XYZ file of C-alpha atoms in Angstrom:
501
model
C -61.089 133.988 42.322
C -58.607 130.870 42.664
C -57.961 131.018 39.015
C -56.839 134.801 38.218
C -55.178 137.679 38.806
C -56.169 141.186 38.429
C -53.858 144.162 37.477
C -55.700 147.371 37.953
C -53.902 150.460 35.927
C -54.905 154.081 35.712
C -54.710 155.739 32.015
C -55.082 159.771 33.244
C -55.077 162.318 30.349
C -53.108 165.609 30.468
C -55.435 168.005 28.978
C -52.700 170.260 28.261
C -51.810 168.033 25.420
C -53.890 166.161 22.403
C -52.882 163.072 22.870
C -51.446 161.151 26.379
C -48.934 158.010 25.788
C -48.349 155.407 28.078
C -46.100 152.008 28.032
C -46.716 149.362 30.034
C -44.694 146.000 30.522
C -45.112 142.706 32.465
C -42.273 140.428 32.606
C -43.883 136.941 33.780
C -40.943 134.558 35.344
C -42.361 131.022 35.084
C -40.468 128.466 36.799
C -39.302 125.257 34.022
C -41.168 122.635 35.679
C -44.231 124.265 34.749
C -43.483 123.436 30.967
C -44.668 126.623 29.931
C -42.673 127.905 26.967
C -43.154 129.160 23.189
C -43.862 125.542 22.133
C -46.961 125.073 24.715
C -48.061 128.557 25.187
C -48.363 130.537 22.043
C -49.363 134.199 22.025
C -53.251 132.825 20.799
C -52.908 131.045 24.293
C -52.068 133.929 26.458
C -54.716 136.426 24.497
C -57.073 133.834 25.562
C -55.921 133.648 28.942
C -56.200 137.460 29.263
C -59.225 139.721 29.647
C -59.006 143.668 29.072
C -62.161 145.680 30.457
C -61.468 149.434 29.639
C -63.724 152.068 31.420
C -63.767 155.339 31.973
C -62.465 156.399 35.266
C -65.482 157.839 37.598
C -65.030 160.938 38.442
C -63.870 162.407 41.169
C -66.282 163.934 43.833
C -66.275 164.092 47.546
C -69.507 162.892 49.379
C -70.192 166.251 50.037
C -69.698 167.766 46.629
C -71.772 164.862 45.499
C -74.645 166.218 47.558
C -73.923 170.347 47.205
C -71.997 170.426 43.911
C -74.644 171.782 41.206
C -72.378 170.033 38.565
C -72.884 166.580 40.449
C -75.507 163.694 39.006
C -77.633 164.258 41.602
C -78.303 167.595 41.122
C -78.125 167.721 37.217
C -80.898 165.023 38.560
C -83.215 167.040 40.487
C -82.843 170.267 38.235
C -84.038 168.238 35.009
C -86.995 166.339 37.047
C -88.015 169.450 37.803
C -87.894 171.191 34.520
C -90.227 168.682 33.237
C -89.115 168.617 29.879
C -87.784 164.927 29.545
C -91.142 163.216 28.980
C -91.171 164.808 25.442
C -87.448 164.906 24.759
C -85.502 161.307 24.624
C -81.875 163.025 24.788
C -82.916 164.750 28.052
C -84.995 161.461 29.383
C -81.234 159.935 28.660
C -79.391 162.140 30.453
C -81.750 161.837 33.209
C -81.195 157.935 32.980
C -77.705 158.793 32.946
C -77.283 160.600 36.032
C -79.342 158.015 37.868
C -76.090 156.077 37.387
C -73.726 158.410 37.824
C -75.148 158.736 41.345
C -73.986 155.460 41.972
C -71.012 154.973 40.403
C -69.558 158.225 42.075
C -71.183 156.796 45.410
C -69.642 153.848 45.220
C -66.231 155.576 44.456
C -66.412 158.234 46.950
C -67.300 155.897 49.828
C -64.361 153.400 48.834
C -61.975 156.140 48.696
C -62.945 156.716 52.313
C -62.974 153.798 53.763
C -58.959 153.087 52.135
C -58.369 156.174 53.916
C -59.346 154.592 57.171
C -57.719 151.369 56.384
C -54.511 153.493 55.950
C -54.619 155.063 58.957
C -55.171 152.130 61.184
C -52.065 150.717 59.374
C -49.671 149.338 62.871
C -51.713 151.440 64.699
C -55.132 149.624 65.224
C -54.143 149.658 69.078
C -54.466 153.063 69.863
C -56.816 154.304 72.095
C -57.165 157.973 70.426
C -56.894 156.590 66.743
C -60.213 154.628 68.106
C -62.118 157.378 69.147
C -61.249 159.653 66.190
C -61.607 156.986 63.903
C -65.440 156.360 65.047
C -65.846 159.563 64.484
C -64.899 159.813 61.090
C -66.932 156.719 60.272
C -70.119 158.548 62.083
C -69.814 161.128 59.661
C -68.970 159.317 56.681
C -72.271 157.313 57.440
C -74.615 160.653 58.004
C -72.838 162.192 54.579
C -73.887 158.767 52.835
C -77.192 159.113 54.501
C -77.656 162.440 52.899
C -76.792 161.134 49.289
C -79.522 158.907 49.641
C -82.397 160.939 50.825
C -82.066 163.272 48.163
C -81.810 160.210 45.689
C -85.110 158.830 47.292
C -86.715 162.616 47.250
C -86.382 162.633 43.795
C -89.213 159.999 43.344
C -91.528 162.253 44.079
C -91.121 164.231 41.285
C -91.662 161.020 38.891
C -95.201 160.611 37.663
C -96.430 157.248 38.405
C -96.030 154.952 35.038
C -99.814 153.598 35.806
C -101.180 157.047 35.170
C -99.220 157.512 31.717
C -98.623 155.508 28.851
C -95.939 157.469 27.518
C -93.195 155.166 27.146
C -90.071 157.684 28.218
C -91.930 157.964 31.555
C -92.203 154.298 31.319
C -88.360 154.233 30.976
C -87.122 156.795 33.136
C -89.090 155.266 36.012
C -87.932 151.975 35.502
C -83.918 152.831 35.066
C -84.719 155.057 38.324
C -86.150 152.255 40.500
C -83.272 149.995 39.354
C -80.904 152.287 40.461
C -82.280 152.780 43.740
C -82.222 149.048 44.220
C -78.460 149.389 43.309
C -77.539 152.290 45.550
C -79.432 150.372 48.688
C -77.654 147.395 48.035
C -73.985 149.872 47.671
C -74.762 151.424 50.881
C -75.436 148.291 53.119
C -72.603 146.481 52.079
C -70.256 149.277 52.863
C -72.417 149.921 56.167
C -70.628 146.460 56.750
C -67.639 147.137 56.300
C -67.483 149.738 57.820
C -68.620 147.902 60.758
C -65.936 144.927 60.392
C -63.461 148.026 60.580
C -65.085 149.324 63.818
C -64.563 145.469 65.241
C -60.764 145.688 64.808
C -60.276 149.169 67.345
C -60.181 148.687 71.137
C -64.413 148.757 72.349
C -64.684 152.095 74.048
C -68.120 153.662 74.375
C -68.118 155.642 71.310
C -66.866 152.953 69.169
C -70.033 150.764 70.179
C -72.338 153.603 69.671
C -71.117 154.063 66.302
C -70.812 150.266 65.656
C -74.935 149.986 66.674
C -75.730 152.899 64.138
C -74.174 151.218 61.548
C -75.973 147.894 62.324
C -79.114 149.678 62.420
C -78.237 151.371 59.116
C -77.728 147.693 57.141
C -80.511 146.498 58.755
C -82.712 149.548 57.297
C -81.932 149.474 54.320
C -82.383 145.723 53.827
C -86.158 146.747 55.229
C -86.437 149.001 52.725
C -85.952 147.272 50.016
C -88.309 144.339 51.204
C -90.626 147.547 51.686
C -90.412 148.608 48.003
C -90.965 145.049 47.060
C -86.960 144.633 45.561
C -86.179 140.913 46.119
C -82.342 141.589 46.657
C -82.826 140.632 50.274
C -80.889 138.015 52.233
C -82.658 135.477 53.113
C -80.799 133.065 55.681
C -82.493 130.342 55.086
C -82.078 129.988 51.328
C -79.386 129.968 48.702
C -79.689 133.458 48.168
C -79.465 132.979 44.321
C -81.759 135.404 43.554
C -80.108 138.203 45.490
C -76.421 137.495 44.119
C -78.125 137.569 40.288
C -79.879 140.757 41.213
C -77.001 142.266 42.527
C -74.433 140.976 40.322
C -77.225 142.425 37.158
C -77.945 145.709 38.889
C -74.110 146.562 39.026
C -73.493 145.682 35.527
C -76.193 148.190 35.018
C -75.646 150.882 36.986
C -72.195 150.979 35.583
C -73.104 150.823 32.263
C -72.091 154.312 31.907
C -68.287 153.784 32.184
C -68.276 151.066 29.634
C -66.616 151.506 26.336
C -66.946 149.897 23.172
C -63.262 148.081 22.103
C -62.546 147.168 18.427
C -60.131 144.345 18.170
C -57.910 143.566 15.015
C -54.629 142.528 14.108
C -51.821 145.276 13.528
C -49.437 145.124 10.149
C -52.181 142.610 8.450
C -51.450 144.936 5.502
C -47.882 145.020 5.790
C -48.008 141.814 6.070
C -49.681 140.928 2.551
C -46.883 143.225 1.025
C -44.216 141.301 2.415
C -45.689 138.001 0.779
C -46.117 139.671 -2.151
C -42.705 140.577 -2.116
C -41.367 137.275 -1.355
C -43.845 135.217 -3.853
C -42.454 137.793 -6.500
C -38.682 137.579 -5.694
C -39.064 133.188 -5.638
C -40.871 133.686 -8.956
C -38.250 136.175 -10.754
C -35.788 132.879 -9.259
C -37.585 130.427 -11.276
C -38.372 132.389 -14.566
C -34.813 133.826 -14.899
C -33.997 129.901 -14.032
C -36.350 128.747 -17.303
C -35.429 131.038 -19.597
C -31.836 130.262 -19.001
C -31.948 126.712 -19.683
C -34.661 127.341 -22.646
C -32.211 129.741 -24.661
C -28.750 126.984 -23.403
C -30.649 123.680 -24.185
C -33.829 124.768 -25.976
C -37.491 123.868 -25.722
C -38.405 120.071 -24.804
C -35.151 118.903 -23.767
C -33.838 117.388 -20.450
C -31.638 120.107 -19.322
C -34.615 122.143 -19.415
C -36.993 119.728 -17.967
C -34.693 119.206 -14.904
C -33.907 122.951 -14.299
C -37.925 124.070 -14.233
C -38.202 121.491 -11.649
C -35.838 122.141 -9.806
C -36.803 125.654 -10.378
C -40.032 124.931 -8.942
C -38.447 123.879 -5.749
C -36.263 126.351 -5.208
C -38.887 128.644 -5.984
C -41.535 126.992 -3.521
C -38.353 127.053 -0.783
C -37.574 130.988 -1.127
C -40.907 131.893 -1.057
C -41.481 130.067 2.747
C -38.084 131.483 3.784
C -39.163 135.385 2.945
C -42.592 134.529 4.778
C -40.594 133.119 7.921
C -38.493 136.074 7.211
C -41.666 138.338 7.279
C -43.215 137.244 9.802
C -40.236 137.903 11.991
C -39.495 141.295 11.209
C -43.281 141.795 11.606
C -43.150 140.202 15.104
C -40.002 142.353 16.485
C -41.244 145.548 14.884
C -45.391 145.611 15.065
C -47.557 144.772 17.982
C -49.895 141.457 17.793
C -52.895 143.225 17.809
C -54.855 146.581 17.778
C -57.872 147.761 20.264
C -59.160 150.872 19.085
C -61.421 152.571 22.161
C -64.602 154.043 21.784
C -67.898 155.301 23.241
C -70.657 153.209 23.331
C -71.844 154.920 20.771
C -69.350 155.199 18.637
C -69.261 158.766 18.088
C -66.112 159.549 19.986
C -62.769 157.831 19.659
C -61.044 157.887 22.804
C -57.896 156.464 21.556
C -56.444 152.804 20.912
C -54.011 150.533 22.578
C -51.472 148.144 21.271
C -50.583 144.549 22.454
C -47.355 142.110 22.416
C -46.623 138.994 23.914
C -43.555 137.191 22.817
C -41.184 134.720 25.215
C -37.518 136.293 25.369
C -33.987 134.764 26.668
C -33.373 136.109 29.976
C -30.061 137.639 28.386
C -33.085 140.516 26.797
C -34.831 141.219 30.088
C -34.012 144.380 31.373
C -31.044 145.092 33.905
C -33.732 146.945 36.110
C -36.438 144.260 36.121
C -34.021 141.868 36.276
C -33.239 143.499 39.850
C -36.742 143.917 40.644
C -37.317 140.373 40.198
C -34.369 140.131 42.805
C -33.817 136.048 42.128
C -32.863 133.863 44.817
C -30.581 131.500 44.843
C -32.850 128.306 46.079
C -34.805 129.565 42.744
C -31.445 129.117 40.803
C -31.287 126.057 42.484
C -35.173 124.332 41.537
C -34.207 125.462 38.114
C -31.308 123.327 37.369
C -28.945 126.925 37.020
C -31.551 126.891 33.682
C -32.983 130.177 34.829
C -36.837 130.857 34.255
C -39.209 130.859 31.224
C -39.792 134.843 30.554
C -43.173 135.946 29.196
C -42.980 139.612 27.841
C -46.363 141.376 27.856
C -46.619 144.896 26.451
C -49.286 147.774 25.953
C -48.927 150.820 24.242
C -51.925 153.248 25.239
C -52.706 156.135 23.042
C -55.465 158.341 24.478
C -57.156 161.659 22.417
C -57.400 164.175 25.230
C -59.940 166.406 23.105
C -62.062 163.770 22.662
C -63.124 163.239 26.556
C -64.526 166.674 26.535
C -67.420 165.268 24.467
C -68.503 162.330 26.696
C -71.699 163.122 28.897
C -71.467 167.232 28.848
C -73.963 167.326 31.723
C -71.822 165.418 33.740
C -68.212 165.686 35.812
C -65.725 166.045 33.330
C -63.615 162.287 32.931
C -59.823 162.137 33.444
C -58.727 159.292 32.261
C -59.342 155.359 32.036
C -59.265 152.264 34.439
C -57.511 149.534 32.467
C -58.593 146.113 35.054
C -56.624 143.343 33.050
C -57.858 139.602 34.327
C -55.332 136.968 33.711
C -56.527 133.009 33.875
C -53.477 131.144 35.463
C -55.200 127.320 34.780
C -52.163 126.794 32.242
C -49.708 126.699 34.800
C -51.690 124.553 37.277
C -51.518 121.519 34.671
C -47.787 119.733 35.107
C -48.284 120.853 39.112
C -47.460 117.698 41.740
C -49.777 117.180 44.285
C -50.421 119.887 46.573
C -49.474 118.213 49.993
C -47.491 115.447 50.634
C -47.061 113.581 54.386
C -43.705 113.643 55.811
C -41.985 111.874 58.465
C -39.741 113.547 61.450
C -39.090 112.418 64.600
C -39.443 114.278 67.718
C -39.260 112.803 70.891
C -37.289 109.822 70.116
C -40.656 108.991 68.407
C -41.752 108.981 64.440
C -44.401 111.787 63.669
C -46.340 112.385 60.569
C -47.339 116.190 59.383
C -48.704 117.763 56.180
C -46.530 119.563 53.885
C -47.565 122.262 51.795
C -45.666 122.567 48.039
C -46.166 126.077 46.848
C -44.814 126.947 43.169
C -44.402 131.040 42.639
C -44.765 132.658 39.471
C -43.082 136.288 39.853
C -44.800 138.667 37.962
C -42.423 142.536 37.113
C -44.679 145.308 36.035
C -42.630 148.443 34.852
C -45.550 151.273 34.185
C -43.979 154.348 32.008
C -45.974 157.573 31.106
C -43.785 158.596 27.946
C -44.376 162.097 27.428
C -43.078 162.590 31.493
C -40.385 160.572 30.621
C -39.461 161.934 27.221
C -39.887 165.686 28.812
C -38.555 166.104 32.393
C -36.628 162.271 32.648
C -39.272 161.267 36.004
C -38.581 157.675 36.731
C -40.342 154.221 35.712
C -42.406 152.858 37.810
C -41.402 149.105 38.713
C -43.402 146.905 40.956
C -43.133 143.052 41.279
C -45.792 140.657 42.582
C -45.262 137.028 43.468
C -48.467 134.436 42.855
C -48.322 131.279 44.993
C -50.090 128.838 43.640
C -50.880 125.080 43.654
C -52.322 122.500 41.478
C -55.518 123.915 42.990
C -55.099 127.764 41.582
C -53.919 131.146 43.337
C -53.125 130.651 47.279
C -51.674 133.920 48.285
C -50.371 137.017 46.317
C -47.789 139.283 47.477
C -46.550 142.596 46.399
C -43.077 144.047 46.729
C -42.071 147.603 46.419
């Protein structure tokens, strides 16, 4: 997407505790032309601008313990088909809906994790000869383990009764979430049959890399069949706009990975605190202005001048110290509370997994940190484009609170969880607005002759994410983590992102 960033974090739980803490900050360094400051951008802007999905993090399984591990999905699968107790019982029927998706979501995670492996080890070395070979290899087998998931998925169906022959409505059900996830996992496996594939296409073309390279190709290709064989219209068709197959897709993920979503409760922190302190204020500008009357009314008396003019001006200095112990308020309440509260649940509601706590407030550059100042590691053609003003800073920060007990309770048939994925989304469109035009045409000469040629103008928002697990910190002193990322970006959105150590 051209318009926003993602920041994916990891939220694991120590179960050796009850409750896991983690701080996170992002320092955003926004360059003043942009005109972005507390005036224009107000935190209701940036909450706006910034989109939160909390899931649980899959868990972890190997292909091969996904296939052999009795504990996995699709086992727990198979064993309660063929117990044959879930057409009468609607908890079992949903744990038998549940592990349909399971299947998927830890298919999807155990072939990515294998594929980054590859990725990593072709890092500089994508050259060698022997890395080739070995590499094919590897991809063969990942590609016969995934094969393996799958037939045992697609066994499975055979010990489904057919919905035309029933019309109990759990069968009905089950059948249905089955077939949709079968659609899913096809669609899962051919893509990553493809990239697999475009990985293949960067090693030198020995024998064994083609070989491998054609089984993969046939792979896609079957399992595109097969779904135009079981009458699922996610299928490519290159000769259309394929709208059908990216809303089919795009719906049948959302699905399948229903069971990682949580439910999030949103509300504003200190909105009680924050009455009190009113309160307080109304009642101190109202003791003002009565101790202010009933001076004057015991000095000058009842309907006299004196004591006209002092409940007036009573009145306003009552009115006056009242707004000042708001503005007061609301300051203390900004430096000391958080802006708002998400409180994280199941689906369900019946477990509370824990709650996290947001900030966002603009700060001089004299209260960023020493170390993130050094991460940001500022230039001096950036001092420069500033005017020696320095940068707009946008402080972002989280609190996560998560109840280790609780995950113990989610899905007991299932893997145990070990944390959550926190994927935050943020909309950069507000700094794209006071951008010049993206490319200008300049004149140099070369030759002895004039020559035109396109220049690019670039504007980079740095972006300083310091990641802290407290209790490790607060225990045995391990360090923060700091890592900076640099968006380049025109008046047309996002046109590179890079990440520095």
């Amino acid at each position: 997407d051209r318009y926003q960033l993602e920041f994916k974090l990891a939220y694991p739980i120590d179960r050796a505790q009850k409750r896991t803490h983690y701080r996170l900050s992002i320092f955003i360094f926004v360059p003043q032309n942009l005109g972005i400051h507390r005036h224009s951008y107000t935190s209701a802007d940036f909450y706006r601008d910034i989109q939160n999905y909390i899931r649980l993090k899959t868990p972890s399984m190997s292909l091969t313990e996904l296939a052999e591990e009795p504990a996995s999905p699709l086992n727990v699968m198979t064993r309660l088909l063929r117990e044959g107790n879930w057409p009468k019982d609607r908890e079992t029927a949903g744990q038998l809906i549940n592990s349909f998706k399971f299947t998927r979501a830890i298919l999807k995670s155990a072939i990515r994790d294998e594929l980054e492996a590859f990725v990593r080890q072709m890092a500089g070395r994508a050259d060698d000869a022997h890395l080739s070979s070995a590499l094919a290899e590897q991809i063969n087998d990942l590609c016969a383990q995934v094969q393996t998931v799958v037939r045992a998925y697609r066994t499975a169906e055979t010990l489904l009764p057919e919905t035309i022959e029933s019309a109990n409505p759990l069968i009905q059900e089950v059948r249905l979430a089955y077939k949709l996830s079968d659609e899913a996992i096809s669609l899962l496996v051919e893509r990553d049959y493809v990239r697999a594939l475009l990985l293949l296409r960067r090693l030198p073309q020995d024998e064994r890399v083609r070989q491998v390279a054609a089984c993969l190709a046939a792979c896609a290709e079957a399992e595109a069949a097969y779904r135009r064989a079981q009458g699922y219209t996610s299928v490519i068709d290159p000769n259309s706009r394929n709208e059908e197959y990216m809303y089919r897709a795009s719906v049948l993920k959302k699905y399948t990975s229903s069971v990682l979503f949580l439910y999030r409760a949103l509300r504003r922190e200190g909105t009680v605190l924050e009455q009190v302190l009113y309160a307080v204020a109304a009642g101190v500008s109202m003791i003002f202005a009565t101790l202010v009357a009933f001076y004057f009314q015991q000095r000058y008396g009842n309907f006299t001048t004196p004591f006209f003019a002092a409940l007036v001006v009573g009145y306003m200095f009552k009115d006056r110290i009242k707004e000042i112990g708001r503005l007061i308020s609301s300051r203390y309440l900004q430096r000391y509370l958080y802006d708002r509260r998400i409180d994280v649940r199941t689906m369900d509601g019946q477990e509370r997994l824990g709650y996290i706590r947001e900030k966002m407030h603009f700060i001089p550059e004299g209260e960023v940190p020493p170390e993130v100042m050094q991460a940001r590691n500022r230039q001096l053609m950036t001092e420069l484009a500033n005017d020696g003003q320095g940068e707009q800073v946008i402080r972002y920060d989280k609190e996560v609170t998560l109840f280790c007990n609780a995950f113990e309770h989610i899905y007991p048939n299932m893997p145990q969880f070990t944390g959550l994925n926190d994927i935050m989304r943020y909309d950069i469109r507000p700094f794209l607005y006071k951008m010049a035009n993206p490319t200008e045409r300049v004149l140099y000469v070369q030759n002895g002759r004039l020559r035109k040629a396109k220049a690019h103008r670039l504007y980079a928002v740095n972006f300083v994410l310091v990641y802290q697990d407290k209790d490790r910190v607060q225990g045995d002193g391990q360090a923060v983590i700091y890592e900076r990322s640099r968006a380049m970006m025109d008046r047309k959105g996002l046109q590179k992102v890079e990440v520095f150590a």
